[in-house]
Structures are given as structure tokens and as C-alpha cells.
């Protein structure tokens, strides 16, 4: 897997206004330019084997693009059962000043599907922070045959999971999969992730009393 040179964040995407809930105050904030660092990015799974997932980070450090060249599934004649489902887990390890919390504010998948009658294609993505899997946020898109076109799954504001206050590191896990059902279909079907998976991150300030208690 490839990823760009580790760089500090230079800014932040616009944080979302919120009332004081769960230790988060309603005044958005952004880290100082050199205060937040990307410690590492890893990708693993049948849809992103070693050397076939490419991670880049934009100049602001808040937009991550994960491109794939082997993220596709197929069913029908000449395929194996394992060809009908692929998955990829992307983990982004971040270090930042105490008193901040981070969240995904938008994510996007783009692909292509050609499905025969009786088949259903599914694109699914779940987001968690390591050590807090109970707060997983899941998005799913189903494509019902007959279908032969591009597809996109865009998820954003209103489905957020923020990292815990009181920490100075967080590992954001993005678990995705694509599949076609039924896997043993006698008809041909394919589904791909053809465009980069885009992840937008925002930051906001924790309540000091909440930070010290966690």
C-alpha cells in the first residue's frame, strides 16, 4: 500500500455547530498548523491487497482519498464464491493536542455495477474509532437488478461519531465492503469501486471538565 509523506495538518474543514453534548462545546476550533500529525495509514483486505490501495492527503490535511485498482466483485460463470464479496479496512492514526475531538463529516464511494435479473449489489461502509466500536456509524447502498450504470454513495452531516475527549491520539477505522447476492448466481454480475473513496474530517473543542474526567 502507498501513502503520501506524513505531513502536519494545516487547517480544518468547517466544524459543525452543536450544543454542548457529550463534552463538546458549541464553539468550533482548528488545531495549530504543526499540532496535528498523521502517524500512519494502513489498508488491508481482499479488496485492497498489498500494493493495490493508494492513500493521499490534501494540503489542508482534512481530505483523505483512498484509490483502489483491485476493488471489484463478480458472480456467474467462471467465478469462485470468494469473488462475490470483497472488503477493505483503512486505518488512519492521528496525533493531536489534548482538548480536541475529531469526526468524519462526509464520505463518498463511486463505482460501477452491471447486475442481471435477480441480483442485488451492496456497498457498505462503517466508521469507528479504535477502542470504541460501540459508536460505529454505518452507511449502505443497495442496487437492485436489472442495473447497468455508475453508482455513488455519499454520506455526510447528521451521521457523525466523534472521538473521545481527553485523548491525544485516535485511530479512525473505515471498514467497507461490496458484494453481489446471490453469490452462486448462474448469471453474470459485476460491481466495482472505480473512483477514490473520499473521507473528510473536522475538529471541535472539548469541554475542559469532560477532558479531565476521561
mmCIF file of C-alpha atoms in Angstrom:
data_model
loop_
_atom_site.group_PDB
_atom_site.id
_atom_site.type_symbol
_atom_site.label_atom_id
_atom_site.label_comp_id
_atom_site.label_asym_id
_atom_site.label_seq_id
_atom_site.Cartn_x
_atom_site.Cartn_y
_atom_site.Cartn_z
ATOM 1 C CA UNK A 1 0.000 0.000 0.000
ATOM 2 C CA UNK A 2 1.202 3.512 -0.733
ATOM 3 C CA UNK A 3 0.523 6.698 1.169
ATOM 4 C CA UNK A 4 1.824 10.208 0.919
ATOM 5 C CA UNK A 5 4.606 11.594 3.080
ATOM 6 C CA UNK A 6 3.459 12.194 6.655
ATOM 7 C CA UNK A 7 2.539 15.844 6.922
ATOM 8 C CA UNK A 8 1.053 18.102 9.613
ATOM 9 C CA UNK A 9 -2.480 19.397 9.289
ATOM 10 C CA UNK A 10 -2.562 22.995 8.057
ATOM 11 C CA UNK A 11 -6.231 23.696 8.647
ATOM 12 C CA UNK A 12 -9.573 22.034 9.172
ATOM 13 C CA UNK A 13 -12.828 21.637 7.363
ATOM 14 C CA UNK A 14 -15.629 23.732 8.792
ATOM 15 C CA UNK A 15 -16.721 22.199 12.093
ATOM 16 C CA UNK A 16 -20.412 21.697 12.584
ATOM 17 C CA UNK A 17 -22.280 23.829 15.135
ATOM 18 C CA UNK A 18 -23.597 21.796 18.043
ATOM 19 C CA UNK A 19 -24.951 22.315 21.517
ATOM 20 C CA UNK A 20 -22.859 21.169 24.469
ATOM 21 C CA UNK A 21 -23.461 17.424 24.305
ATOM 22 C CA UNK A 22 -21.094 14.627 25.319
ATOM 23 C CA UNK A 23 -18.332 17.003 26.417
ATOM 24 C CA UNK A 24 -18.287 19.041 23.199
ATOM 25 C CA UNK A 25 -18.751 22.802 23.366
ATOM 26 C CA UNK A 26 -20.526 24.713 20.642
ATOM 27 C CA UNK A 27 -17.501 26.783 19.540
ATOM 28 C CA UNK A 28 -15.689 25.056 16.652
ATOM 29 C CA UNK A 29 -11.916 25.107 16.589
ATOM 30 C CA UNK A 30 -8.996 24.084 14.408
ATOM 31 C CA UNK A 31 -5.609 22.773 15.527
ATOM 32 C CA UNK A 32 -2.495 24.880 15.067
ATOM 33 C CA UNK A 33 -0.698 24.178 11.762
ATOM 34 C CA UNK A 34 2.012 21.933 13.239
ATOM 35 C CA UNK A 35 -0.019 20.451 16.092
ATOM 36 C CA UNK A 36 -1.756 17.538 14.364
ATOM 37 C CA UNK A 37 0.217 14.777 12.677
ATOM 38 C CA UNK A 38 -0.630 11.701 10.643
ATOM 39 C CA UNK A 39 1.287 8.873 12.306
ATOM 40 C CA UNK A 40 0.321 6.278 9.738
ATOM 41 C CA UNK A 41 -2.244 4.989 7.260
ATOM 42 C CA UNK A 42 -2.881 1.294 6.692
ATOM 43 C CA UNK A 43 -5.174 -0.603 4.323
ATOM 44 C CA UNK A 44 -5.867 -4.333 4.464
ATOM 45 C CA UNK A 45 -8.491 -6.644 2.987
ATOM 46 C CA UNK A 46 -9.422 -8.734 -0.031
ATOM 47 C CA UNK A 47 -10.467 -5.557 -1.878
ATOM 48 C CA UNK A 48 -7.183 -3.760 -1.189
ATOM 49 C CA UNK A 49 -4.315 -6.286 -1.106
ATOM 50 C CA UNK A 50 -0.785 -5.027 -0.522
ATOM 51 C CA UNK A 51 0.288 -2.662 -3.286
ATOM 52 C CA UNK A 52 -3.222 -2.047 -4.590
ATOM 53 C CA UNK A 53 -4.536 0.749 -2.360
ATOM 54 C CA UNK A 54 -3.179 4.269 -2.677
ATOM 55 C CA UNK A 55 -3.785 6.862 0.048
ATOM 56 C CA UNK A 56 -3.247 10.582 -0.484
ATOM 57 C CA UNK A 57 -3.888 13.571 1.781
ATOM 58 C CA UNK A 58 -4.719 17.050 0.534
ATOM 59 C CA UNK A 59 -2.822 20.217 1.500
ATOM 60 C CA UNK A 60 -5.211 21.017 4.379
ATOM 61 C CA UNK A 61 -4.865 17.572 5.935
ATOM 62 C CA UNK A 62 -8.623 17.155 6.228
ATOM 63 C CA UNK A 63 -9.370 15.274 2.988
ATOM 64 C CA UNK A 64 -8.190 11.699 2.528
ATOM 65 C CA UNK A 65 -8.535 9.915 -0.822
ATOM 66 C CA UNK A 66 -8.138 6.138 -0.973
ATOM 67 C CA UNK A 67 -7.865 4.794 -4.528
ATOM 68 C CA UNK A 68 -8.121 1.113 -5.451
ATOM 69 C CA UNK A 69 -7.225 -0.889 -8.538
ATOM 70 C CA UNK A 70 -8.459 -4.326 -7.441
ATOM 71 C CA UNK A 71 -11.666 -3.500 -5.568
ATOM 72 C CA UNK A 72 -14.307 -5.355 -7.584
ATOM 73 C CA UNK A 73 -16.601 -8.372 -7.244
ATOM 74 C CA UNK A 74 -18.086 -10.750 -9.779
ATOM 75 C CA UNK A 75 -20.555 -13.620 -9.814
ATOM 76 C CA UNK A 76 -21.688 -16.016 -12.509
ATOM 77 C CA UNK A 77 -19.957 -18.478 -14.829
ATOM 78 C CA UNK A 78 -16.216 -18.867 -14.240
ATOM 79 C CA UNK A 79 -16.177 -17.161 -10.827
ATOM 80 C CA UNK A 80 -15.423 -18.526 -7.366
ATOM 81 C CA UNK A 81 -17.632 -17.992 -4.314
ATOM 82 C CA UNK A 82 -14.977 -15.687 -2.835
ATOM 83 C CA UNK A 83 -15.218 -13.421 -5.906
ATOM 84 C CA UNK A 84 -18.705 -12.275 -4.897
ATOM 85 C CA UNK A 85 -17.632 -10.283 -1.825
ATOM 86 C CA UNK A 86 -14.598 -8.070 -1.151
ATOM 87 C CA UNK A 87 -13.745 -5.850 1.798
ATOM 88 C CA UNK A 88 -11.181 -3.236 2.823
ATOM 89 C CA UNK A 89 -10.233 -1.782 6.212
ATOM 90 C CA UNK A 90 -8.469 1.595 6.179
ATOM 91 C CA UNK A 91 -6.992 2.827 9.479
ATOM 92 C CA UNK A 92 -5.779 6.415 9.898
ATOM 93 C CA UNK A 93 -3.643 7.008 13.001
ATOM 94 C CA UNK A 94 -3.661 10.658 14.130
ATOM 95 C CA UNK A 95 -1.884 12.578 16.898
ATOM 96 C CA UNK A 96 -3.287 15.908 18.080
ATOM 97 C CA UNK A 97 -3.334 18.289 21.074
ATOM 98 C CA UNK A 98 -5.371 17.429 24.151
ATOM 99 C CA UNK A 99 -8.789 19.043 24.259
ATOM 100 C CA UNK A 100 -9.859 18.253 20.689
ATOM 101 C CA UNK A 101 -12.263 15.740 19.194
ATOM 102 C CA UNK A 102 -12.440 14.620 15.577
ATOM 103 C CA UNK A 103 -15.111 13.164 13.312
ATOM 104 C CA UNK A 104 -15.843 12.282 9.715
ATOM 105 C CA UNK A 105 -18.184 14.882 8.234
ATOM 106 C CA UNK A 106 -18.502 13.338 4.793
ATOM 107 C CA UNK A 107 -17.544 10.215 2.904
ATOM 108 C CA UNK A 108 -18.039 9.165 -0.704
ATOM 109 C CA UNK A 109 -17.835 5.974 -2.733
ATOM 110 C CA UNK A 110 -18.048 5.860 -6.520
ATOM 111 C CA UNK A 111 -18.264 2.743 -8.656
ATOM 112 C CA UNK A 112 -19.884 0.858 -11.484
ATOM 113 C CA UNK A 113 -22.258 -2.107 -11.464
ATOM 114 C CA UNK A 114 -23.717 -4.435 -14.083
ATOM 115 C CA UNK A 115 -26.316 -6.692 -12.478
ATOM 116 C CA UNK A 116 -28.521 -9.335 -14.054
ATOM 117 C CA UNK A 117 -32.130 -10.004 -13.132
ATOM 118 C CA UNK A 118 -32.481 -11.405 -9.606
ATOM 119 C CA UNK A 119 -29.202 -9.929 -8.327
ATOM 120 C CA UNK A 120 -28.611 -7.225 -5.704
ATOM 121 C CA UNK A 121 -25.379 -5.259 -5.340
ATOM 122 C CA UNK A 122 -24.442 -3.748 -1.976
ATOM 123 C CA UNK A 123 -21.896 -1.114 -0.985
ATOM 124 C CA UNK A 124 -21.393 -0.733 2.782
ATOM 125 C CA UNK A 125 -19.113 1.455 4.904
ATOM 126 C CA UNK A 126 -18.751 1.588 8.682
ATOM 127 C CA UNK A 127 -16.699 4.054 10.749
ATOM 128 C CA UNK A 128 -15.316 3.565 14.249
ATOM 129 C CA UNK A 129 -12.540 4.813 16.490
ATOM 130 C CA UNK A 130 -10.271 2.093 17.913
ATOM 131 C CA UNK A 131 -11.367 1.218 21.447
ATOM 132 C CA UNK A 132 -14.912 2.477 20.891
ATOM 133 C CA UNK A 133 -16.542 0.099 18.422
ATOM 134 C CA UNK A 134 -19.975 0.645 20.028
ATOM 135 C CA UNK A 135 -20.158 4.024 18.274
ATOM 136 C CA UNK A 136 -19.925 2.621 14.745
ATOM 137 C CA UNK A 137 -21.691 4.681 12.097
ATOM 138 C CA UNK A 138 -22.803 2.600 9.095
ATOM 139 C CA UNK A 139 -23.905 3.609 5.600
ATOM 140 C CA UNK A 140 -25.222 1.203 2.986
ATOM 141 C CA UNK A 141 -26.468 1.412 -0.587
ATOM 142 C CA UNK A 142 -28.295 -1.383 -2.391
ATOM 143 C CA UNK A 143 -28.569 -1.678 -6.176
ATOM 144 C CA UNK A 144 -31.405 -3.842 -7.486
ATOM 145 C CA UNK A 145 -31.165 -5.516 -10.903
ATOM 146 C CA UNK A 146 -31.541 -5.016 -13.723
ATOM 147 C CA UNK A 147 -28.853 -2.362 -13.271
ATOM 148 C CA UNK A 148 -26.025 -1.230 -15.550
ATOM 149 C CA UNK A 149 -24.648 2.174 -14.623
ATOM 150 C CA UNK A 150 -22.338 4.108 -12.330
ATOM 151 C CA UNK A 151 -23.360 4.472 -8.696
ATOM 152 C CA UNK A 152 -22.344 6.710 -5.783
ATOM 153 C CA UNK A 153 -22.827 6.565 -2.045
ATOM 154 C CA UNK A 154 -22.490 9.958 -0.356
ATOM 155 C CA UNK A 155 -22.951 10.290 3.393
ATOM 156 C CA UNK A 156 -22.459 13.432 5.407
ATOM 157 C CA UNK A 157 -23.847 15.721 8.070
ATOM 158 C CA UNK A 158 -26.225 14.102 10.530
ATOM 159 C CA UNK A 159 -24.409 10.786 10.925
ATOM 160 C CA UNK A 160 -21.347 11.630 12.972
ATOM 161 C CA UNK A 161 -19.300 9.757 15.559
ATOM 162 C CA UNK A 162 -16.785 11.888 17.456
ATOM 163 C CA UNK A 163 -13.592 10.613 19.071
ATOM 164 C CA UNK A 164 -13.455 10.643 22.855
ATOM 165 C CA UNK A 165 -12.313 13.758 24.673
ATOM 166 C CA UNK A 166 -9.211 13.554 26.864
ATOM 167 C CA UNK A 167 -7.039 11.708 24.326
ATOM 168 C CA UNK A 168 -4.141 12.924 22.187
ATOM 169 C CA UNK A 169 -4.278 10.130 19.599
ATOM 170 C CA UNK A 170 -7.063 8.391 17.713
ATOM 171 C CA UNK A 171 -7.195 5.656 15.113
ATOM 172 C CA UNK A 172 -10.078 6.122 12.705
ATOM 173 C CA UNK A 173 -11.148 2.840 11.105
ATOM 174 C CA UNK A 174 -13.093 2.753 7.847
ATOM 175 C CA UNK A 175 -14.498 -0.706 7.110
ATOM 176 C CA UNK A 176 -16.034 -1.100 3.670
ATOM 177 C CA UNK A 177 -17.300 -3.925 1.504
ATOM 178 C CA UNK A 178 -19.005 -4.563 -1.809
ATOM 179 C CA UNK A 179 -20.923 -7.729 -2.629
ATOM 180 C CA UNK A 180 -23.427 -9.262 -5.010
ATOM 181 C CA UNK A 181 -26.215 -11.579 -3.916
ATOM 182 C CA UNK A 182 -26.826 -14.372 -4.590
ATOM 183 C CA UNK A 183 -23.148 -15.295 -4.692
ATOM 184 C CA UNK A 184 -23.898 -18.511 -6.590
ATOM 185 C CA UNK A 185 -25.936 -16.800 -9.303
ATOM 186 C CA UNK A 186 -25.877 -18.547 -12.697
ATOM 187 C CA UNK A 187 -25.927 -15.124 -14.384
ATOM 188 C CA UNK A 188 -23.021 -12.744 -14.783
ATOM 189 C CA UNK A 189 -22.788 -9.731 -12.462
ATOM 190 C CA UNK A 190 -20.003 -7.290 -11.590
ATOM 191 C CA UNK A 191 -19.578 -4.388 -9.174
ATOM 192 C CA UNK A 192 -16.552 -2.133 -8.697
ATOM 193 C CA UNK A 193 -15.207 0.754 -6.639
ATOM 194 C CA UNK A 194 -13.865 2.771 -9.548
ATOM 195 C CA UNK A 195 -13.272 6.185 -8.004
ATOM 196 C CA UNK A 196 -11.325 7.098 -4.868
ATOM 197 C CA UNK A 197 -13.012 6.736 -1.510
ATOM 198 C CA UNK A 198 -13.024 10.272 -0.100
ATOM 199 C CA UNK A 199 -13.051 10.983 3.647
ATOM 200 C CA UNK A 200 -13.483 14.494 5.079
ATOM 201 C CA UNK A 201 -12.514 15.153 8.709
ATOM 202 C CA UNK A 202 -13.480 18.001 11.057
ATOM 203 C CA UNK A 203 -12.312 19.021 14.538
ATOM 204 C CA UNK A 204 -14.002 20.641 17.506
ATOM 205 C CA UNK A 205 -13.096 21.646 21.033
ATOM 206 C CA UNK A 206 -13.876 19.543 24.111
ATOM 207 C CA UNK A 207 -15.253 20.830 27.396
ATOM 208 C CA UNK A 208 -12.272 21.011 29.786
ATOM 209 C CA UNK A 209 -14.196 19.291 32.604
ATOM 210 C CA UNK A 210 -15.068 16.403 30.299
ATOM 211 C CA UNK A 211 -11.465 16.088 29.043
ATOM 212 C CA UNK A 212 -10.081 15.772 32.545
ATOM 213 C CA UNK A 213 -12.621 13.145 33.582
ATOM 214 C CA UNK A 214 -11.971 10.695 30.738
#
